[in-house]
Amino acid sequence: MSKRFLSLALTLVMVLSLALAAVPALAEENPYAEHLSFTVFTIDGADDMFDWPLVKQAMEKFNFDFNIHLVAWDSWDESTRTLAYTQSLPEVIAWYNLNKDEYLEWVEEDVFKALPDDMSAYPNLQRLIDTYTCFNEFRVDGKLYAFPKIKNSNPVNLYTTYMFAYRRDWAREMGYDFAPVQTLTYDEFLAYLRDVKAKDPGHMGDKLVPLDLDNGGNHWALLAQQWNQRIGSFDIVDGQYVWGAQNESSLEAIKQIKTMYDEGLLAMDSYNDSNNAGRERFLAGRSAVLYGNLGATILQNTARTLATNIEGFQEEDLGIICLETPDGTYHVSQIDEWWGAFAFANNCRDEVMERWLAVGNWLLDEEQVETYAYGVRGEDWDKDENGNVVLHYTDEDISATGSKYYIAQERAFQKYFILEGLEVYLPGNPAYSSYIINDLFTTNMKTWESNASFAATDYNLSNTKNQDFYSFRSAVINDVKNIVIQAVISDDPAAVWNSFVEEHAEEGAKIAAALTEEFLK
Amino acid sequence: MNREGTTGKLRKVEGFDVFNVIFLLFLALIVIIPFYYTIVRSFLTQQEFIMNGTTLLPRQPTLGNYRDIFVGTGMMRAFFNSVLYTVLGTAFSMFLATTLAYGLSKKNYPGRALFQNMIIFTMYFGGGVVPFFLLIKDLGLYGNRFAVVIALAFNAFNMIILRNFFEALPPDLEEAAMLDGASAVRIFWQIVLPLMKPALATVTLYFVVDRWNEWFWSNLVLIDSKMWPMQLELRQILWTSSQMAADVPAEIGRRTYAEGMKAAAVIVTMLPIMCVYPFLQKYFAKGVMIGAIKS
């Protein structure tokens, strides 16, 4: 009996010892053992957000919960500034509109907590840091105080996506045998627009608009960049900074736009349009060509909306025109690499920062990208034997009143961290047609790439200590948009433009010389 | 041309009267046309608006813009929040404004000029957003509904309107009540306030409109969006709608017409105030004039 009791006692002691020994080991294995609660400052969120599968999965896997401090989008700046200046920002900030000047000021005022120097624990985030140059722009004394949300998810290249979309069905009707991505010279482009106006393929009469600009007058200066890429900035010529507006190609741009305006090829009074008015006309079937920011998602939406609005319109009836300059190049600019950031308030706990970085890293895995793109695998979607995604829900299911609306909303959570659009190029994504992604978007990018006149972002201009430059930028450069409009609608565009340039030439030259001294010598 | 006057006699219509009617009609049209246009637009589909522009009547009217505002959003909750903030806020504001105005209307009030000048000073020089926010935070009201009620409780302009009215009241009334043994509080509630209905109605309407339209402080001091008033919720819906249109793949985007939704939002936010106005209208014109003229 006593032996039995002794062996039982010994066994119990051994089991207990093992269990006790295992506790710290388990704790080591699970870096998320401690449950964390914190608040996230953001413009995105919904009442049922915590029920979305991706959010639930993240909260369970990383053992945390969070409150949302939601801010209305158009008062973001005022709210953020007030909270920043009063040191009242919540621990985690999903920064909607990252303003670099403000960022630097707030770093100086100790509003933020620096990210870890060593980000190797978050390989997906580290990969972004290694890939995109903009991270260097946000380092202060070698430290990052915010993680910029990378905007460019385009795997083809870094080009901005301002392009010309056109109605191929109308081109065919007029006897043009245009390719989905059609290269035209300036003169051919103008001739085509004139032909559209003369032949009126849509039988629109006065309502026909041969060329529409997405945001009306706000985009006239962007259109002018087809002739002068640096019309609204400073350029480097022969190792010297020069004010871009002074280039004679500016006047050529204005003359070209005036020709279109005077001949009724541009929408009448479009200089006064509200944002998106041009796109709305194009979507309603009134315009033959639309110039605007047409990334893959917008192109896809445009094609589908046109197919809905216009009887007989197929996706293949949408095309892109590549405008070729007289020297045979394509004028393209570098896309802005970021638009927001996530950051941490200076009172943020270390463990909260580590947990949030881990979640951000995890969300960049393809599995999570697929979850926010399609829903839960096995339940909402699967892949067939060819690798194509097969969805198990209808459009109705994911509408605002549908049972799977979370699939449309989950991207809000993803937006807290990195960017939208990662799912666009997922293989077999049924939301995007091969025609839009390959035949239009990628082909267009590759056409540009074949002979690009590439205007890269000059980060010097956002880093300069030259205060005169910033004054000049806000008072003169920002006015280029208005002067282009004034010149185009005036009787003497050259007089209007030259008077503007002459008025500011001396100041522009002085600032250009200072920039040359600061950065190029 | 003659017309019937208030005494029953016919009065000759003069050229000035004709001009007056035409001028006022013109002013009325300036107000009515955009309003009517907004109502029409709220019932238009995007396709119809872009193809036909402004029309007197929608050819294919839709309730879709109103549906997009209410279905699947927190609009109803936000509406009740707005009602709560408006009712509580207006009651509190009226309490502060009337009691202070009554006190300051008394010539023998100790330190009257000092208090008045201090109040008037705030009409010209504000403390700014940051100090005000810090005050709310230090009072422990950050994230609390009462922050919205208290934040905008006092309005110097409205208080001065009321004070002017109080000053215009004949002192004999109060003296008579005092001789009958009425206390100061009783005089205020039972004698003075009932005589000021026009002014009270006017100032109440000012407060109601201010409270109903308020969004900035709510955005700043409320952390939980479930506490948001309707104005904030509407802004968020419009933002979400325009974002959806731009970023979301065609299959999963809600098909919304942002401009139509804006028009519907204008109507939805105006409607409650429009319903309140007729009840206060009979006092309103009189009240505006009385407060402005010192006897």
Tab-separated table of N, CA, C and O in Angstrom, chain B residues 155-230:
chain	number	residue	atom	x	y	z
B	155	ASN	N	-24.173	81.043	-25.959
B	155	ASN	CA	-23.991	81.855	-27.152
B	155	ASN	C	-24.214	83.311	-26.760
B	155	ASN	O	-25.325	83.705	-26.388
B	156	ALA	N	-23.149	84.087	-26.827
B	156	ALA	CA	-23.204	85.474	-26.344
B	156	ALA	C	-24.228	86.297	-27.125
B	156	ALA	O	-24.955	87.102	-26.552
B	157	PHE	N	-24.276	86.080	-28.428
B	157	PHE	CA	-25.186	86.864	-29.274
B	157	PHE	C	-26.638	86.643	-28.847
B	157	PHE	O	-27.407	87.601	-28.666
B	158	ASN	N	-26.997	85.387	-28.668
B	158	ASN	CA	-28.372	85.067	-28.278
B	158	ASN	C	-28.695	85.625	-26.892
B	158	ASN	O	-29.806	86.085	-26.630
B	159	MET	N	-27.707	85.581	-26.017
B	159	MET	CA	-27.917	86.103	-24.670
B	159	MET	C	-28.201	87.611	-24.734
B	159	MET	O	-29.086	88.121	-24.017
B	160	ILE	N	-27.476	88.305	-25.606
B	160	ILE	CA	-27.668	89.760	-25.702
B	160	ILE	C	-29.060	90.083	-26.267
B	160	ILE	O	-29.721	91.023	-25.815
B	161	ILE	N	-29.517	89.276	-27.225
B	161	ILE	CA	-30.883	89.473	-27.736
B	161	ILE	C	-31.884	89.392	-26.587
B	161	ILE	O	-32.764	90.248	-26.425
B	162	LEU	N	-31.707	88.363	-25.767
B	162	LEU	CA	-32.642	88.181	-24.647
B	162	LEU	C	-32.505	89.304	-23.621
B	162	LEU	O	-33.502	89.797	-23.085
B	163	ARG	N	-31.272	89.705	-23.356
B	163	ARG	CA	-31.063	90.770	-22.370
B	163	ARG	C	-31.763	92.055	-22.822
B	163	ARG	O	-32.416	92.735	-22.039
B	164	ASN	N	-31.642	92.368	-24.095
B	164	ASN	CA	-32.300	93.564	-24.629
B	164	ASN	C	-33.808	93.483	-24.424
B	164	ASN	O	-34.477	94.474	-24.115
B	165	PHE	N	-34.320	92.298	-24.617
B	165	PHE	CA	-35.767	92.131	-24.433
B	165	PHE	C	-36.147	92.353	-22.974
B	165	PHE	O	-37.120	93.038	-22.667
B	166	PHE	N	-35.358	91.726	-22.088
B	166	PHE	CA	-35.641	91.892	-20.652
B	166	PHE	C	-35.615	93.364	-20.263
B	166	PHE	O	-36.438	93.851	-19.481
B	167	GLU	N	-34.629	94.066	-20.813
B	167	GLU	CA	-34.486	95.489	-20.464
B	167	GLU	C	-35.685	96.302	-20.943
B	167	GLU	O	-36.009	97.342	-20.365
B	168	ALA	N	-36.334	95.792	-22.006
B	168	ALA	CA	-37.473	96.532	-22.577
B	168	ALA	C	-38.757	96.322	-21.775
B	168	ALA	O	-39.735	97.051	-21.960
B	169	LEU	N	-38.745	95.336	-20.906
B	169	LEU	CA	-39.967	95.078	-20.131
B	169	LEU	C	-40.167	96.195	-19.091
B	169	LEU	O	-39.212	96.600	-18.433
B	170	PRO	N	-41.409	96.662	-18.916
B	170	PRO	CA	-41.627	97.722	-17.914
B	170	PRO	C	-41.338	97.200	-16.509
B	170	PRO	O	-41.853	96.139	-16.123
B	171	PRO	N	-40.535	97.923	-15.728
B	171	PRO	CA	-40.188	97.450	-14.378
B	171	PRO	C	-41.390	97.401	-13.452
B	171	PRO	O	-41.387	96.685	-12.452
B	172	ASP	N	-42.450	98.165	-13.820
B	172	ASP	CA	-43.643	98.195	-12.942
B	172	ASP	C	-44.242	96.812	-12.740
B	172	ASP	O	-44.759	96.488	-11.678
B	173	LEU	N	-44.160	96.002	-13.779
B	173	LEU	CA	-44.727	94.649	-13.690
B	173	LEU	C	-44.094	93.873	-12.548
B	173	LEU	O	-44.771	93.256	-11.721
B	174	GLU	N	-42.771	93.914	-12.538
B	174	GLU	CA	-42.043	93.153	-11.511
B	174	GLU	C	-42.269	93.769	-10.126
B	174	GLU	O	-42.401	93.046	-9.142
B	175	GLU	N	-42.288	95.104	-10.113
B	175	GLU	CA	-42.495	95.754	-8.819
B	175	GLU	C	-43.859	95.391	-8.232
B	175	GLU	O	-43.992	95.113	-7.042
B	176	ALA	N	-44.883	95.340	-9.112
B	176	ALA	CA	-46.231	94.965	-8.663
B	176	ALA	C	-46.248	93.556	-8.107
B	176	ALA	O	-46.833	93.281	-7.049
B	177	ALA	N	-45.547	92.662	-8.811
B	177	ALA	CA	-45.490	91.261	-8.368
B	177	ALA	C	-44.761	91.165	-7.040
B	177	ALA	O	-45.141	90.403	-6.151
B	178	MET	N	-43.701	91.981	-6.928
B	178	MET	CA	-42.921	91.963	-5.686
B	178	MET	C	-43.770	92.441	-4.507
B	178	MET	O	-43.720	91.879	-3.414
B	179	LEU	N	-44.571	93.481	-4.758
B	179	LEU	CA	-45.454	93.987	-3.703
B	179	LEU	C	-46.477	92.943	-3.282
B	179	LEU	O	-46.903	92.885	-2.131
B	180	ASP	N	-46.856	92.096	-4.251
B	180	ASP	CA	-47.794	91.010	-3.931
B	180	ASP	C	-47.100	89.845	-3.241
B	180	ASP	O	-47.705	88.809	-2.975
B	181	GLY	N	-45.803	89.972	-3.009
B	181	GLY	CA	-45.077	88.946	-2.262
B	181	GLY	C	-44.424	87.874	-3.089
B	181	GLY	O	-43.988	86.845	-2.554
B	182	ALA	N	-44.331	88.053	-4.406
B	182	ALA	CA	-43.702	87.027	-5.244
B	182	ALA	C	-42.184	87.073	-5.089
B	182	ALA	O	-41.602	88.157	-4.980
B	183	SER	N	-41.558	85.910	-5.052
B	183	SER	CA	-40.096	85.841	-4.958
B	183	SER	C	-39.479	86.149	-6.315
B	183	SER	O	-40.171	86.151	-7.345
B	184	ALA	N	-38.153	86.386	-6.318
B	184	ALA	CA	-37.467	86.708	-7.586
B	184	ALA	C	-37.608	85.570	-8.602
B	184	ALA	O	-37.845	85.793	-9.799
B	185	VAL	N	-37.475	84.320	-8.098
B	185	VAL	CA	-37.574	83.162	-9.000
B	185	VAL	C	-38.976	83.068	-9.583
B	185	VAL	O	-39.156	82.829	-10.788
B	186	ARG	N	-39.973	83.305	-8.733
B	186	ARG	CA	-41.362	83.220	-9.200
B	186	ARG	C	-41.665	84.321	-10.231
B	186	ARG	O	-42.366	84.093	-11.218
B	187	ILE	N	-41.131	85.494	-9.939
B	187	ILE	CA	-41.338	86.603	-10.896
B	187	ILE	C	-40.754	86.213	-12.250
B	187	ILE	O	-41.377	86.409	-13.290
B	188	PHE	N	-39.552	85.646	-12.190
B	188	PHE	CA	-38.872	85.273	-13.431
B	188	PHE	C	-39.682	84.226	-14.224
B	188	PHE	O	-39.944	84.381	-15.414
B	189	TRP	N	-40.096	83.178	-13.526
B	189	TRP	CA	-40.773	82.073	-14.227
B	189	TRP	C	-42.222	82.387	-14.577
B	189	TRP	O	-42.692	81.984	-15.630
B	190	GLN	N	-42.904	83.066	-13.657
B	190	GLN	CA	-44.358	83.200	-13.871
B	190	GLN	C	-44.786	84.546	-14.447
B	190	GLN	O	-45.860	84.658	-15.010
B	191	ILE	N	-43.960	85.550	-14.320
B	191	ILE	CA	-44.340	86.877	-14.828
B	191	ILE	C	-43.527	87.226	-16.088
B	191	ILE	O	-44.098	87.555	-17.130
B	192	VAL	N	-42.227	87.122	-15.944
B	192	VAL	CA	-41.357	87.634	-17.014
B	192	VAL	C	-41.318	86.696	-18.225
B	192	VAL	O	-41.576	87.117	-19.359
B	193	LEU	N	-41.000	85.436	-17.993
B	193	LEU	CA	-40.841	84.517	-19.135
B	193	LEU	C	-42.083	84.414	-20.018
B	193	LEU	O	-41.965	84.440	-21.246
B	194	PRO	N	-43.288	84.310	-19.437
B	194	PRO	CA	-44.475	84.220	-20.317
B	194	PRO	C	-44.649	85.442	-21.202
B	194	PRO	O	-45.260	85.357	-22.265
B	195	LEU	N	-44.088	86.573	-20.784
B	195	LEU	CA	-44.208	87.786	-21.605
B	195	LEU	C	-43.214	87.803	-22.761
B	195	LEU	O	-43.288	88.649	-23.634
B	196	MET	N	-42.265	86.915	-22.704
B	196	MET	CA	-41.202	86.953	-23.717
B	196	MET	C	-41.308	85.858	-24.755
B	196	MET	O	-40.305	85.495	-25.373
B	197	LYS	N	-42.485	85.317	-24.941
B	197	LYS	CA	-42.603	84.184	-25.875
B	197	LYS	C	-41.964	84.458	-27.240
B	197	LYS	O	-41.259	83.598	-27.767
B	198	PRO	N	-42.208	85.646	-27.838
B	198	PRO	CA	-41.594	85.868	-29.168
B	198	PRO	C	-40.068	85.758	-29.127
B	198	PRO	O	-39.469	85.107	-29.979
B	199	ALA	N	-39.475	86.392	-28.122
B	199	ALA	CA	-38.009	86.352	-28.047
B	199	ALA	C	-37.523	84.947	-27.749
B	199	ALA	O	-36.530	84.473	-28.336
B	200	LEU	N	-38.216	84.264	-26.842
B	200	LEU	CA	-37.810	82.892	-26.508
B	200	LEU	C	-37.906	81.981	-27.738
B	200	LEU	O	-37.028	81.152	-27.983
B	201	ALA	N	-38.999	82.161	-28.497
B	201	ALA	CA	-39.174	81.310	-29.691
B	201	ALA	C	-38.062	81.565	-30.691
B	201	ALA	O	-37.507	80.632	-31.281
B	202	THR	N	-37.728	82.831	-30.861
B	202	THR	CA	-36.675	83.174	-31.817
B	202	THR	C	-35.343	82.559	-31.418
B	202	THR	O	-34.672	81.891	-32.207
B	203	VAL	N	-34.979	82.789	-30.169
B	203	VAL	CA	-33.678	82.298	-29.710
B	203	VAL	C	-33.674	80.767	-29.675
B	203	VAL	O	-32.666	80.131	-30.000
B	204	THR	N	-34.812	80.190	-29.310
B	204	THR	CA	-34.882	78.719	-29.331
B	204	THR	C	-34.609	78.203	-30.737
B	204	THR	O	-33.850	77.245	-30.919
B	205	LEU	N	-35.213	78.852	-31.718
B	205	LEU	CA	-35.004	78.405	-33.097
B	205	LEU	C	-33.532	78.536	-33.491
B	205	LEU	O	-32.959	77.640	-34.133
B	206	TYR	N	-32.920	79.639	-33.074
B	206	TYR	CA	-31.487	79.791	-33.359
B	206	TYR	C	-30.691	78.624	-32.775
B	206	TYR	O	-29.834	78.031	-33.415
B	207	PHE	N	-30.989	78.328	-31.507
B	207	PHE	CA	-30.257	77.251	-30.836
B	207	PHE	C	-30.530	75.901	-31.503
B	207	PHE	O	-29.622	75.087	-31.694
B	208	VAL	N	-31.821	75.678	-31.835
B	208	VAL	CA	-32.188	74.380	-32.437
B	208	VAL	C	-31.422	74.190	-33.753
B	208	VAL	O	-30.837	73.127	-33.999
B	209	VAL	N	-31.408	75.237	-34.575
B	209	VAL	CA	-30.732	75.124	-35.870
B	209	VAL	C	-29.234	74.886	-35.665
B	209	VAL	O	-28.626	74.024	-36.307
B	210	ASP	N	-28.645	75.658	-34.744
B	210	ASP	CA	-27.212	75.482	-34.453
B	210	ASP	C	-26.917	74.060	-34.009
B	210	ASP	O	-25.978	73.425	-34.472
B	211	ARG	N	-27.727	73.589	-33.092
B	211	ARG	CA	-27.508	72.248	-32.543
B	211	ARG	C	-27.718	71.175	-33.599
B	211	ARG	O	-26.988	70.205	-33.660
B	212	TRP	N	-28.715	71.363	-34.385
B	212	TRP	CA	-29.028	70.350	-35.398
B	212	TRP	C	-27.907	70.254	-36.439
B	212	TRP	O	-27.567	69.184	-36.912
B	213	ASN	N	-27.361	71.400	-36.793
B	213	ASN	CA	-26.334	71.405	-37.834
B	213	ASN	C	-24.933	71.107	-37.308
B	213	ASN	O	-24.001	70.970	-38.085
B	214	GLU	N	-24.790	71.019	-36.017
B	214	GLU	CA	-23.453	70.896	-35.433
B	214	GLU	C	-22.796	69.562	-35.806
B	214	GLU	O	-23.415	68.521	-35.780
B	215	TRP	N	-21.540	69.609	-36.182
B	215	TRP	CA	-20.823	68.364	-36.451
B	215	TRP	C	-19.368	68.425	-35.999
B	215	TRP	O	-18.774	67.426	-35.634
B	216	PHE	N	-18.785	69.631	-35.994
B	216	PHE	CA	-17.350	69.723	-35.778
B	216	PHE	C	-16.938	69.234	-34.393
B	216	PHE	O	-16.055	68.398	-34.237
B	217	TRP	N	-17.634	69.764	-33.372
B	217	TRP	CA	-17.263	69.366	-32.012
B	217	TRP	C	-17.581	67.910	-31.765
B	217	TRP	O	-16.846	67.215	-31.060
B	218	SER	N	-18.673	67.463	-32.338
B	218	SER	CA	-19.030	66.048	-32.165
B	218	SER	C	-17.917	65.174	-32.714
B	218	SER	O	-17.534	64.161	-32.126
B	219	ASN	N	-17.396	65.577	-33.851
B	219	ASN	CA	-16.332	64.803	-34.481
B	219	ASN	C	-15.085	64.797	-33.613
B	219	ASN	O	-14.362	63.810	-33.539
B	220	LEU	N	-14.880	65.912	-32.931
B	220	LEU	CA	-13.649	66.049	-32.156
B	220	LEU	C	-13.736	65.363	-30.798
B	220	LEU	O	-12.771	64.747	-30.352
B	221	VAL	N	-14.892	65.472	-30.156
B	221	VAL	CA	-14.950	65.017	-28.766
B	221	VAL	C	-15.600	63.645	-28.592
B	221	VAL	O	-15.530	63.077	-27.512
B	222	LEU	N	-16.213	63.105	-29.640
B	222	LEU	CA	-16.825	61.780	-29.510
B	222	LEU	C	-15.885	60.729	-30.106
B	222	LEU	O	-15.445	60.869	-31.245
B	223	ILE	N	-15.576	59.720	-29.340
B	223	ILE	CA	-14.670	58.684	-29.826
B	223	ILE	C	-15.470	57.592	-30.524
B	223	ILE	O	-15.089	57.111	-31.588
B	224	ASP	N	-16.588	57.213	-29.927
B	224	ASP	CA	-17.384	56.112	-30.458
B	224	ASP	C	-18.348	56.641	-31.520
B	224	ASP	O	-19.168	57.520	-31.239
B	225	SER	N	-18.250	56.085	-32.719
B	225	SER	CA	-19.097	56.589	-33.808
B	225	SER	C	-20.577	56.278	-33.575
B	225	SER	O	-21.438	56.834	-34.247
B	226	LYS	N	-20.873	55.397	-32.616
B	226	LYS	CA	-22.295	55.134	-32.301
B	226	LYS	C	-22.947	56.368	-31.671
B	226	LYS	O	-24.154	56.466	-31.590
B	227	MET	N	-22.130	57.290	-31.194
B	227	MET	CA	-22.671	58.511	-30.573
B	227	MET	C	-22.777	59.644	-31.584
B	227	MET	O	-23.197	60.745	-31.223
B	228	TRP	N	-22.372	59.415	-32.798
B	228	TRP	CA	-22.345	60.504	-33.790
B	228	TRP	C	-23.739	61.064	-34.073
B	228	TRP	O	-24.708	60.302	-34.169
B	229	PRO	N	-23.817	62.381	-34.286
B	229	PRO	CA	-25.092	62.953	-34.750
B	229	PRO	C	-25.273	62.715	-36.249
B	229	PRO	O	-24.348	62.251	-36.934
B	230	MET	N	-26.430	63.064	-36.722
B	230	MET	CA	-26.777	62.741	-38.114
B	230	MET	C	-25.855	63.420	-39.132
B	230	MET	O	-25.511	62.835	-40.150
